[in-house]
Short mmCIF file of C-alpha atoms and ligand atoms in Angstrom, two decimals:
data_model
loop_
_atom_site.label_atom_id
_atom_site.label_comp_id
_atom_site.label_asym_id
_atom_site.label_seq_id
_atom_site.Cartn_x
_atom_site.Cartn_y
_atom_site.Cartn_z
CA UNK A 261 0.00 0.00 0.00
CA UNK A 262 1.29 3.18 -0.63
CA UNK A 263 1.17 6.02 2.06
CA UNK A 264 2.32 9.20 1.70
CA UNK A 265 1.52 13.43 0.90
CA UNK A 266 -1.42 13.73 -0.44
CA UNK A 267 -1.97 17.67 -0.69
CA UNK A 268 0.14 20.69 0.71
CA UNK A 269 -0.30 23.75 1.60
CA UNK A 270 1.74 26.98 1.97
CA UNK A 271 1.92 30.19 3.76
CA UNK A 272 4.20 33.08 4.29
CA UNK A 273 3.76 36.27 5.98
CA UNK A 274 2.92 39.23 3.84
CA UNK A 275 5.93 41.24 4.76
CA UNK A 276 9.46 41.10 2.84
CA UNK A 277 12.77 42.36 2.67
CA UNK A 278 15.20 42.53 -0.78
CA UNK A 279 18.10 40.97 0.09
CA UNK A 280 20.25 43.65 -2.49
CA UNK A 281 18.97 46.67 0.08
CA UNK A 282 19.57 45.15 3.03
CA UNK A 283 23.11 44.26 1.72
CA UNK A 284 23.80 47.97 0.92
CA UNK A 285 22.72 49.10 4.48
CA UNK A 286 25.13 46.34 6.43
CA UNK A 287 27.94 47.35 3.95
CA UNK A 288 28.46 44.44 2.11
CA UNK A 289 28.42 43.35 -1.28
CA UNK A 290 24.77 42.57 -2.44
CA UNK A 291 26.77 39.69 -4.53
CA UNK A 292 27.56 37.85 -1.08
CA UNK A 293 23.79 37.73 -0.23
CA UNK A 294 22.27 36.85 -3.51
CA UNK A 295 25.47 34.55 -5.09
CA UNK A 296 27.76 33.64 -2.04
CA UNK A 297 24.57 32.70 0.48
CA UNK A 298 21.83 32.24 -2.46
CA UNK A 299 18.76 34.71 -1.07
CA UNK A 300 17.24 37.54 -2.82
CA UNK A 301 14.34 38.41 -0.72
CA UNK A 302 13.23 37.21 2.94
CA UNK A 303 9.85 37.07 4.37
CA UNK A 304 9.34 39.28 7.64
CA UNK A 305 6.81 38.16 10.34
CA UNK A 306 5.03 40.95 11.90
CA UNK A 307 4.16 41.05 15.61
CA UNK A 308 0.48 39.55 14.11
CA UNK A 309 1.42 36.36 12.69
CA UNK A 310 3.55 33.32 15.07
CA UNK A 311 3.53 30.10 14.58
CA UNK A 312 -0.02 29.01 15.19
CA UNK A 313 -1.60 31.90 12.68
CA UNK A 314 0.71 30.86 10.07
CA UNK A 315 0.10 27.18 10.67
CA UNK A 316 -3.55 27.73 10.42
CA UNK A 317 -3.21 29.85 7.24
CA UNK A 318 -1.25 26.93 5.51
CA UNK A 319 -4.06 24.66 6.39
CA UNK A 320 -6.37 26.99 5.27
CA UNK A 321 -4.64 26.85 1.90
CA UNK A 322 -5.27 23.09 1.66
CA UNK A 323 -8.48 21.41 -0.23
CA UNK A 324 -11.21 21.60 2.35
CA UNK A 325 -12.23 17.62 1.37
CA UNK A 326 -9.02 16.32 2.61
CA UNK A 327 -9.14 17.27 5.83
CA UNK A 328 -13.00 15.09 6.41
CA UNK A 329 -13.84 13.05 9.33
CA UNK A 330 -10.42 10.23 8.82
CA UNK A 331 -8.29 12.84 9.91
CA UNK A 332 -7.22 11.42 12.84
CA UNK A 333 -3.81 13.00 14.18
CA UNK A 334 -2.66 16.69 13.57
CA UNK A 335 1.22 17.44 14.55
CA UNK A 336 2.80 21.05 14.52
CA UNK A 337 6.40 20.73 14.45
CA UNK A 338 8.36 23.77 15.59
CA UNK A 339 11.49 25.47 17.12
CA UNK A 340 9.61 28.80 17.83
CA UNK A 341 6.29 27.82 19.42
CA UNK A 342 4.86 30.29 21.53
CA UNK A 343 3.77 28.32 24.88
CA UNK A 344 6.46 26.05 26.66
CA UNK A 345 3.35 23.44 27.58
CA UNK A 346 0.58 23.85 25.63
CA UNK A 347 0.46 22.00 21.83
CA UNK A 348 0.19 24.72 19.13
CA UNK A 349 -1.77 21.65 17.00
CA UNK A 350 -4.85 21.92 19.68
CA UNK A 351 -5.20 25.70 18.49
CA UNK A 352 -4.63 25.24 15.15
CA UNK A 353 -6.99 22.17 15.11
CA UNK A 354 -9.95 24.50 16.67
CA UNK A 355 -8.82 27.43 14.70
CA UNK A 356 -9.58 25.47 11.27
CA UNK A 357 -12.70 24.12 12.29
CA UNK A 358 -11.01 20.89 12.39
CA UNK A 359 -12.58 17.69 13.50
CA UNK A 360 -12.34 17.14 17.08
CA UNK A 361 -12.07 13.41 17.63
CA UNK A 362 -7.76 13.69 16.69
CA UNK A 363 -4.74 13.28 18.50
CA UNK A 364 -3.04 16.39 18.53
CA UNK A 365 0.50 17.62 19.47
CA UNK A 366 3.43 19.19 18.86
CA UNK A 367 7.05 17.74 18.20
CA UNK A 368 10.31 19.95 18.32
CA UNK A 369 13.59 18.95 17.05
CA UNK A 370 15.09 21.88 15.11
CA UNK A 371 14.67 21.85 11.41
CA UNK A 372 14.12 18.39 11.50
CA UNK A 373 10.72 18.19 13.98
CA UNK A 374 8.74 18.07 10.61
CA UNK A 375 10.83 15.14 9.11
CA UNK A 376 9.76 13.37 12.37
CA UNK A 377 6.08 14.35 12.15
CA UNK A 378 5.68 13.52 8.20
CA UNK A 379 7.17 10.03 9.40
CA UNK A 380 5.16 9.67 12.68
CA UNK A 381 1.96 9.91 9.89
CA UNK A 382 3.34 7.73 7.38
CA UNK A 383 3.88 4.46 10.52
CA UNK A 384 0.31 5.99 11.33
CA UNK A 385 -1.74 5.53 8.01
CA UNK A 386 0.58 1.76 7.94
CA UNK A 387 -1.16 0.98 11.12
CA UNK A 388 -4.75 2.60 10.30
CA UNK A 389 -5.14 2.77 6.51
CA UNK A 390 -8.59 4.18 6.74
CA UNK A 391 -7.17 7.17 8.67
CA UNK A 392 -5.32 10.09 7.74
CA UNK A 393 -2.62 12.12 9.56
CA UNK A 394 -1.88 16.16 9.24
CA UNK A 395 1.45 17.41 9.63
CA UNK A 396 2.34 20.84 9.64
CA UNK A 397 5.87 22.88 9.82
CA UNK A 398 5.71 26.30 11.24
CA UNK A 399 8.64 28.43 12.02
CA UNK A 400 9.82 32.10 12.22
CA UNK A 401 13.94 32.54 11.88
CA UNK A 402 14.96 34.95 14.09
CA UNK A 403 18.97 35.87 14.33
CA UNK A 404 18.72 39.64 15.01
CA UNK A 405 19.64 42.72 13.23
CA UNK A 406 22.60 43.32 11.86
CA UNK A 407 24.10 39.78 12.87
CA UNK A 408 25.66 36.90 11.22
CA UNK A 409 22.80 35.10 10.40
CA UNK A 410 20.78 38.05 9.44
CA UNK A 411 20.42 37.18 5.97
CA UNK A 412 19.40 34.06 6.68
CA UNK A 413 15.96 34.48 8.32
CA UNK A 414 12.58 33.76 7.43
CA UNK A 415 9.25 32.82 8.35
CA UNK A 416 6.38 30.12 6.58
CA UNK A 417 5.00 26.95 6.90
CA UNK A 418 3.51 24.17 5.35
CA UNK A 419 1.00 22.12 5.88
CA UNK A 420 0.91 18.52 4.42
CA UNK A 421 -2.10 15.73 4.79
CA UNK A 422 -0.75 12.33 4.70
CA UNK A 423 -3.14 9.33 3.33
CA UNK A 424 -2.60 5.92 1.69
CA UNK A 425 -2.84 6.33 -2.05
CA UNK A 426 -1.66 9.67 -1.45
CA UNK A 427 -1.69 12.07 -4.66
CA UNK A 428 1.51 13.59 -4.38
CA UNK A 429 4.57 11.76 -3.17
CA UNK A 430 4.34 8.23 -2.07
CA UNK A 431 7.18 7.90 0.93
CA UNK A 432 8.92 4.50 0.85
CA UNK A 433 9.96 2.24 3.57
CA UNK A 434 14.03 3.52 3.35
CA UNK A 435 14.73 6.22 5.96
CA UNK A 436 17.98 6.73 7.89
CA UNK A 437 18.62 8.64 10.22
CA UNK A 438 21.44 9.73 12.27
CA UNK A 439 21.91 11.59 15.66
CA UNK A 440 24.71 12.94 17.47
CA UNK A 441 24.95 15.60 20.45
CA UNK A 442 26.67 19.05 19.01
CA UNK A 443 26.50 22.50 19.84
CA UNK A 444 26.02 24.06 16.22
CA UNK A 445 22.84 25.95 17.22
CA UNK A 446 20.54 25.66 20.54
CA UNK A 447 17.92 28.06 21.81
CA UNK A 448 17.76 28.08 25.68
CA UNK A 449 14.41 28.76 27.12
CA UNK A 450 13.75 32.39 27.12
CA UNK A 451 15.87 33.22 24.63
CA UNK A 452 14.64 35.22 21.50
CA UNK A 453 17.36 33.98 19.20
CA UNK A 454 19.68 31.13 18.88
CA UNK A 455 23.37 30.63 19.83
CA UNK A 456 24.97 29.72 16.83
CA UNK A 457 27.88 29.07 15.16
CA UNK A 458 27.58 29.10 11.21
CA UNK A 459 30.22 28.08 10.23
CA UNK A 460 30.39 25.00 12.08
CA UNK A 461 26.95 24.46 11.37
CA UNK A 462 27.38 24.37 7.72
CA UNK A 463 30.20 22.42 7.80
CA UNK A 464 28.51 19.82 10.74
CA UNK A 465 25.39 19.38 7.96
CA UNK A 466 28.03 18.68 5.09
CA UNK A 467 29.25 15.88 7.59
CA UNK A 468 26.05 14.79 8.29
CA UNK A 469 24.83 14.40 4.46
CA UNK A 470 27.56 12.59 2.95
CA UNK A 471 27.36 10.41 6.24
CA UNK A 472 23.82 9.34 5.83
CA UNK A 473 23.57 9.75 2.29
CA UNK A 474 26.71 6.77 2.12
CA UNK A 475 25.13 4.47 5.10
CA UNK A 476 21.32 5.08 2.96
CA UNK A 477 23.62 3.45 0.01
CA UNK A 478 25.05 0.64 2.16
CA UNK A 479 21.36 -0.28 3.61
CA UNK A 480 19.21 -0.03 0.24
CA UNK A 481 22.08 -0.49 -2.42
CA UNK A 482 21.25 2.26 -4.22
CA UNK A 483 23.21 5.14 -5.78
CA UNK A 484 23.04 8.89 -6.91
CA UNK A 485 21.69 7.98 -10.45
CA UNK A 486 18.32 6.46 -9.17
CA UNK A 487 17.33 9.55 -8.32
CA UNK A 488 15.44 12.17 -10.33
CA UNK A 489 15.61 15.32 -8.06
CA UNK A 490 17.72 15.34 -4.81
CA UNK A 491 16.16 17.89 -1.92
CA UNK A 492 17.96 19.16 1.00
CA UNK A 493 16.81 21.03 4.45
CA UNK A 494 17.64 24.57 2.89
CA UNK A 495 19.04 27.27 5.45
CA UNK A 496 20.26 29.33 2.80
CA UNK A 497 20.16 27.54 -0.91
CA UNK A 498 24.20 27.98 -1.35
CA UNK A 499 23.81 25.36 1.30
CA UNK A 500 21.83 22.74 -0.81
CA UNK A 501 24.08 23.69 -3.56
CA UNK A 502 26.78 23.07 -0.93
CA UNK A 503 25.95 19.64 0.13
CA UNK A 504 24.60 18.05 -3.61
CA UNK A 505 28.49 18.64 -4.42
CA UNK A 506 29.55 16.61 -1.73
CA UNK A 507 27.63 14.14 -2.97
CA UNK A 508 27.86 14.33 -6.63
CA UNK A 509 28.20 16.49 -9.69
CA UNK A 510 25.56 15.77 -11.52
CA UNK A 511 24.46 18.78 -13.96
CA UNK A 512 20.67 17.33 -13.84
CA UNK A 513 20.55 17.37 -10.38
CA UNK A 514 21.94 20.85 -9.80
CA UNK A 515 19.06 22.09 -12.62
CA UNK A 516 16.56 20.32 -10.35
CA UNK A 517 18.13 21.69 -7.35
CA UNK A 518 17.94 25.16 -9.07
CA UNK A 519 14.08 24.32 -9.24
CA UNK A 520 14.03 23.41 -5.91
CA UNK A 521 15.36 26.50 -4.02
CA UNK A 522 13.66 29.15 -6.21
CA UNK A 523 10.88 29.44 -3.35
CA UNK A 524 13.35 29.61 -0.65
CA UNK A 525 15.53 32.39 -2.14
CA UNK A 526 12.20 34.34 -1.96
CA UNK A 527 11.16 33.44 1.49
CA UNK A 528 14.16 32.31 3.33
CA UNK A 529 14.76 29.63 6.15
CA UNK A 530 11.11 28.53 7.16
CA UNK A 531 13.47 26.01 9.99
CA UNK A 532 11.57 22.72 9.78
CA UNK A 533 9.21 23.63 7.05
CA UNK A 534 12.32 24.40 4.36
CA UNK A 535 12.72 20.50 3.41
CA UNK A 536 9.29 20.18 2.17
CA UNK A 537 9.11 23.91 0.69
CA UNK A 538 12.12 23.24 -1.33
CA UNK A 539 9.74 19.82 -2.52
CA UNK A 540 7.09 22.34 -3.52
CA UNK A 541 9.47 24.87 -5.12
CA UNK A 542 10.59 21.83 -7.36
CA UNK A 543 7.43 20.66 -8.02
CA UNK A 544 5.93 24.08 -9.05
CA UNK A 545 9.16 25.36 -10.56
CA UNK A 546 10.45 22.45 -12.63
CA UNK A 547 7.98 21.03 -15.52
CA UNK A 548 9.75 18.17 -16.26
CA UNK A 549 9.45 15.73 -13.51
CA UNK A 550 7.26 12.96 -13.88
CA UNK A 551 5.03 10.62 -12.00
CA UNK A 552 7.58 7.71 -10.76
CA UNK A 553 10.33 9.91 -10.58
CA UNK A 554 11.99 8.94 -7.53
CA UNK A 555 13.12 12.23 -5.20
CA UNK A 556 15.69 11.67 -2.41
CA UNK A 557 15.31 14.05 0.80
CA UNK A 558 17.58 15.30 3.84
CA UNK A 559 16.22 16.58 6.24
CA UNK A 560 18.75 18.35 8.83
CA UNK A 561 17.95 19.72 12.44
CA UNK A 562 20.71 21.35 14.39
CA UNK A 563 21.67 19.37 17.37
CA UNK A 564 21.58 17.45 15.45
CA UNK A 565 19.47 14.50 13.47
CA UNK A 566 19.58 14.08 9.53
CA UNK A 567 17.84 11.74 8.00
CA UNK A 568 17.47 10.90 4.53
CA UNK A 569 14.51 8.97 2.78
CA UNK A 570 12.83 8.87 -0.25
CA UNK A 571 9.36 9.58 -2.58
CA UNK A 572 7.76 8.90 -5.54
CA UNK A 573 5.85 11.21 -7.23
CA UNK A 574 2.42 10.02 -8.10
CA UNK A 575 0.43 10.55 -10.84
CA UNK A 576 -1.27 14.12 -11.36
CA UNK A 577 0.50 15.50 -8.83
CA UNK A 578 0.68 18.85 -9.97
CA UNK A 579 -3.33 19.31 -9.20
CA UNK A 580 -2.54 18.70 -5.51
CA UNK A 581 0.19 21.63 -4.61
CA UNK A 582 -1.57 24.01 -4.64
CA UNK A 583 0.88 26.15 -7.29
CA UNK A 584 -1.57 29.08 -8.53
CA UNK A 585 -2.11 29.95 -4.55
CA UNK A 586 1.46 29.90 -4.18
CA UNK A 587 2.18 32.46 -6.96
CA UNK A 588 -0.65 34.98 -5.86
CA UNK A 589 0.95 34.60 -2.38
CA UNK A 590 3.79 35.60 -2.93
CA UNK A 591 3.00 38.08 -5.99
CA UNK A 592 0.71 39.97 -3.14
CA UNK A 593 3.85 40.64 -0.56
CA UNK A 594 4.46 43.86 0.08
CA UNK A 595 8.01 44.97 0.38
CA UNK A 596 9.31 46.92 3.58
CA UNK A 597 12.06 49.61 3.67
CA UNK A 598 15.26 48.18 5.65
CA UNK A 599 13.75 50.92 8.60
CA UNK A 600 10.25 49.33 7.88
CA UNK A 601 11.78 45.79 8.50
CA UNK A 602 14.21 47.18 11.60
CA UNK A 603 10.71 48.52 13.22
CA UNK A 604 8.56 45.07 12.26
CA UNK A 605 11.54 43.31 13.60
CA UNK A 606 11.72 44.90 17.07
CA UNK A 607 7.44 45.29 17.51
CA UNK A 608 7.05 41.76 18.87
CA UNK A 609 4.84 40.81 21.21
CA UNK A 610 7.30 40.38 24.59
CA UNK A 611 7.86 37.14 25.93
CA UNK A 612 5.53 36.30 29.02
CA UNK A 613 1.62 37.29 29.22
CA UNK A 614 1.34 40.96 29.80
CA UNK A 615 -1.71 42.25 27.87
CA UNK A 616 -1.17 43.61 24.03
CA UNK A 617 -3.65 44.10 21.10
CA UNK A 618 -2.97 44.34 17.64
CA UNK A 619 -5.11 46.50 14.97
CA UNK A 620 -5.79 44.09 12.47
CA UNK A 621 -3.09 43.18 10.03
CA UNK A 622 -3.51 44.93 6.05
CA UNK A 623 -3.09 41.36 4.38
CA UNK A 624 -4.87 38.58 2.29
CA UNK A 625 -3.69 36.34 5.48
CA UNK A 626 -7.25 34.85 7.16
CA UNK A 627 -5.47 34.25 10.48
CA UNK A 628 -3.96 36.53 12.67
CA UNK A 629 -2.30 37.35 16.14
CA UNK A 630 -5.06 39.54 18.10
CA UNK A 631 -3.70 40.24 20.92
CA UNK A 632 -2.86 38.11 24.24
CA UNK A 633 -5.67 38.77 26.75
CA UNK A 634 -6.40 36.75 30.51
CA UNK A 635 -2.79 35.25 29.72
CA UNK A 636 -3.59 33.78 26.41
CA UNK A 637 -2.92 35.05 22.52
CA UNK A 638 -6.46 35.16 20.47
CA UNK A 639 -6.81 34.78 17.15
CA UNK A 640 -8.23 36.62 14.58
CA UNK A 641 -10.10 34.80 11.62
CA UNK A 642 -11.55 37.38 8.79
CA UNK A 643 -14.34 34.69 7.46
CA UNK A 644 -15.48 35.21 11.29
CA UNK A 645 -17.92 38.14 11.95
CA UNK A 646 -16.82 38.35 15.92
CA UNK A 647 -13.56 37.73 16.69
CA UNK A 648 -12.13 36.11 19.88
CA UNK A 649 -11.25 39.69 21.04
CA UNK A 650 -14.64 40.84 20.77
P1 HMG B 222 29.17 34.77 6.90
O1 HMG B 222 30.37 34.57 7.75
O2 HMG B 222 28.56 36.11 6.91
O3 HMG B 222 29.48 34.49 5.40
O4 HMG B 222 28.09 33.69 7.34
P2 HMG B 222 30.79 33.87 4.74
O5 HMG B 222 31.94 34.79 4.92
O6 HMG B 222 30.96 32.45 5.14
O7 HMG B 222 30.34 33.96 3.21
C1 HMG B 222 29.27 33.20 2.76
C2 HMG B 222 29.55 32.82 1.32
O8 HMG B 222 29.52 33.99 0.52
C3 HMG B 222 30.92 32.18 1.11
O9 HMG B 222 30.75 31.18 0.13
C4 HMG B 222 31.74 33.33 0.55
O10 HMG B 222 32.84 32.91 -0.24
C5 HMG B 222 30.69 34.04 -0.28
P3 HMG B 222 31.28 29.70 0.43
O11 HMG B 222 32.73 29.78 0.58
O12 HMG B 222 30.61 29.26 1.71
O13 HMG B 222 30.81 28.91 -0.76
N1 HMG B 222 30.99 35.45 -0.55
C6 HMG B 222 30.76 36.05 -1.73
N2 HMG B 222 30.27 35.57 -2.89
C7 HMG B 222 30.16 36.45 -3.92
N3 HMG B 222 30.53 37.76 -3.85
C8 HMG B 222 31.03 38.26 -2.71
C9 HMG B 222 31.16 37.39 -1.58
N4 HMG B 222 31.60 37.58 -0.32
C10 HMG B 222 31.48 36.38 0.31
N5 HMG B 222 31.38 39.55 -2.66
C11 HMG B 222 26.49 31.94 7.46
C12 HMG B 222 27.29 32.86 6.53
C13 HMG B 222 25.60 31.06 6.62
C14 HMG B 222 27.46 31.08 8.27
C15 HMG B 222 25.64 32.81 8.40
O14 HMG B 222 24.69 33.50 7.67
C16 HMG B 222 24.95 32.03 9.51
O15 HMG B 222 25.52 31.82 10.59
N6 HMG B 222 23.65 31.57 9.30
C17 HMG B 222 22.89 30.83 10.31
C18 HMG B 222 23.37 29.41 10.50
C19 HMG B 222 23.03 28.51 9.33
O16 HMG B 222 22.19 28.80 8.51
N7 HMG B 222 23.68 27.32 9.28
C20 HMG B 222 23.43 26.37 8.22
C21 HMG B 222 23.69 24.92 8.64
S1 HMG B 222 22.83 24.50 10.16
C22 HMG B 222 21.16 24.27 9.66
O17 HMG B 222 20.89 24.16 8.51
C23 HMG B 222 20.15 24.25 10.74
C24 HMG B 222 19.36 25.54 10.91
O18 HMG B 222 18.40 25.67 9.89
C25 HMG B 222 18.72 25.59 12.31
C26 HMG B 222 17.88 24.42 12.76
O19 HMG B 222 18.12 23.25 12.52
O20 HMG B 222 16.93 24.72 13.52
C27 HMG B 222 20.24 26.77 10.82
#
């Protein structure tokens, strides 16, 4: 039986930055940010959208049907959730006006929590082939301004429903993965940005994919050449481009990998999401793959895990991702001013549960951060008359 995606969905906030003019304002050459670390623009969460809004606005960009009365588990992975008990799924689950009788909870791992999720749901659907399982990656990159990882923050997610005879990208039975204790990038609790090291984070992931990359050949016996389209976690793309040299030097791989990061040089690191926005970047962005074209993925979550598995692409897939809602989504953004962005940066809601209440936000997005009242955020939902905050 096969199990795997059958639909996906994608949101980013409204709000970007171009990478040239930010460039010019640090002092350095535009050509470092655009060739050296492969971004042009990068999305910019306001204060009204975190995890949860976003989440629910990528589910709200999936086909209503798919998400019917089998759904029976709903996971939010995520490094930047907004409550150190609650699961972000539970809101996101009553937020959509999904259906109630689900498991739902959240799973945190770095970039890779979503790798773990979209695997959770594939064992899932195995066990129960009647059910299905929705997995969504939801993240907001945060370095700070002016600092080495500036240029490579973002903010997304996707949202992916996983069925047998899925419609998209059947996932096989071959994942391995790989975990060892480093200090490449950690978040203690109450911090708003990460301790990291980038440059032996880039070079732990290179050690990490040509590691499990070589034991996936030694366990299945298979080799670069079986593969159509090779997809990597993407930080920054240089770093996919990066890591498929490691492994080969394939020119039709590096076209499809070209394909592949198009969305992320737009948006930027989306954390656990990027893996399976680089899938959707290659499936909107590259017209020649075909159904049975086998894709390899690595996923990467500083730490760290990697894992690497496979899909194949099912027939007709290219009704089920959602593409035209993708291009209006990004062809609505509205670009900021490096000021504009340095103000939207710095006007976030503070950590703990002091009272704060947002106008609503000027975007096509249907959910958004009201405010955080009696302790709690509310949501706002623009189908919705009243709003929690009224
Ligand atoms: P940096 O020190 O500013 O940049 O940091 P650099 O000096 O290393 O230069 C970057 C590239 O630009 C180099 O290319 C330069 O040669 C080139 P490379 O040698 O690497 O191929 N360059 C130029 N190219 C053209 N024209 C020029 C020019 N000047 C320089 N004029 C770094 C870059 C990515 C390290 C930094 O932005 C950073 O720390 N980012 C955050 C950490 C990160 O993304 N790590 C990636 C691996 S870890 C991971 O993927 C997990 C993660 O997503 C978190 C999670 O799991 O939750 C981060």
């Amino acid at each position: 039986m096969d199990i795997g995606i059958d639909a996906i969905g994608f949101y980013t906030p409204h709000y970007y930055v171009d990478l040239v003019k930010l460039a010019k304002a640090r002092g350095d050459d535009p050509d470092k940010y655009t060739i050296g670390i492969g971004q042009d623009q990068m999305a910019v969460a306001p204060a009204t959208q975190d995890i949860i809004s976003m989440a629910a606005n990528a589910v709200d960009a999936l086909p209503s049907a798919r998400l019917d009365g089998r759904l029976g588990m709903v996971i939010v992975a995520s490094e930047s959730g907004v409550d150190e008990s609650k699961a972000a799924a539970i809101t996101v689950a009553r937020l959509t006006g999904l259906n109630p009788w689900v498991r739902a909870f959240d799973i945190k791992e770095a970039c890779y929590g979503a790798t773990a999720g979209l695997l959770m749901a594939r064992d899932y659907v195995a066990a129960h082939p009647t059910k299905t399982a929705l997995v969504i990656a939801s993240d907001i990159a945060r370095y700070g301004l002016a600092s080495g990882g500036e240029v490579t923050q973002g903010a997304g997610a996707v949202a992916m429903v996983i069925s047998a005879q899925p419609r998209v990208l059947a996932l096989q039975d071959d994942a391995v993965a790989y975990t060892e204790d480093i200090p490449d990038f950690f978040r203690p609790t109450g911090m708003t940005v990460p301790v990291v090291d980038g440059h032996y984070s880039t070079a732990a992931y290179l050690d990490f994919v040509t590691k499990i990359v070589g034991q996936h050949q030694v366990q299945y016996h298979d080799t670069i050449t079986d593969y159509a389209a090779l997809l990597f976690h993407l930080p920054f793309t240089k770093m996919g481009k990066k890591a498929l040299a490691a492994l080969t030097d394939s020119v039709r791989l590096g076209q499809r990998l070209t394909a592949a990061s198009q969305l992320s040089r737009q948006v930027g690191n989306i954390y656990t999401g990027s893996l399976y926005l680089s899938l959707l970047s290659l499936l909107c962005h590259d017209k020649t793959m075909q159904a049975g074209d086998r894709i390899g993925l690595f996923s990467y979550g500083s730490g760290a895990v990697g894992e690497f598995f496979s899909g194949i692409l099912a027939p007709g897939f290219a009704d089920h991702i959602g593409q035209a809602a993708v291009i209006q989504l990004l062809a609505e953004r509205e670009e900021l001013t490096i000021p504009a962005y340095e103000q939207m940066f710095n006007a976030q809601i503070p950590l703990g549960d002091a009272p704060a209440a947002f106008p609503p936000e000027n975007s096509p997005a249907r959910f958004t951060v009201g405010g955080r009242r009696d302790h709690a955020r509310w949501y706002r939902d623009t189908t919705k008359s009243m709003t929690e905050g009224d």
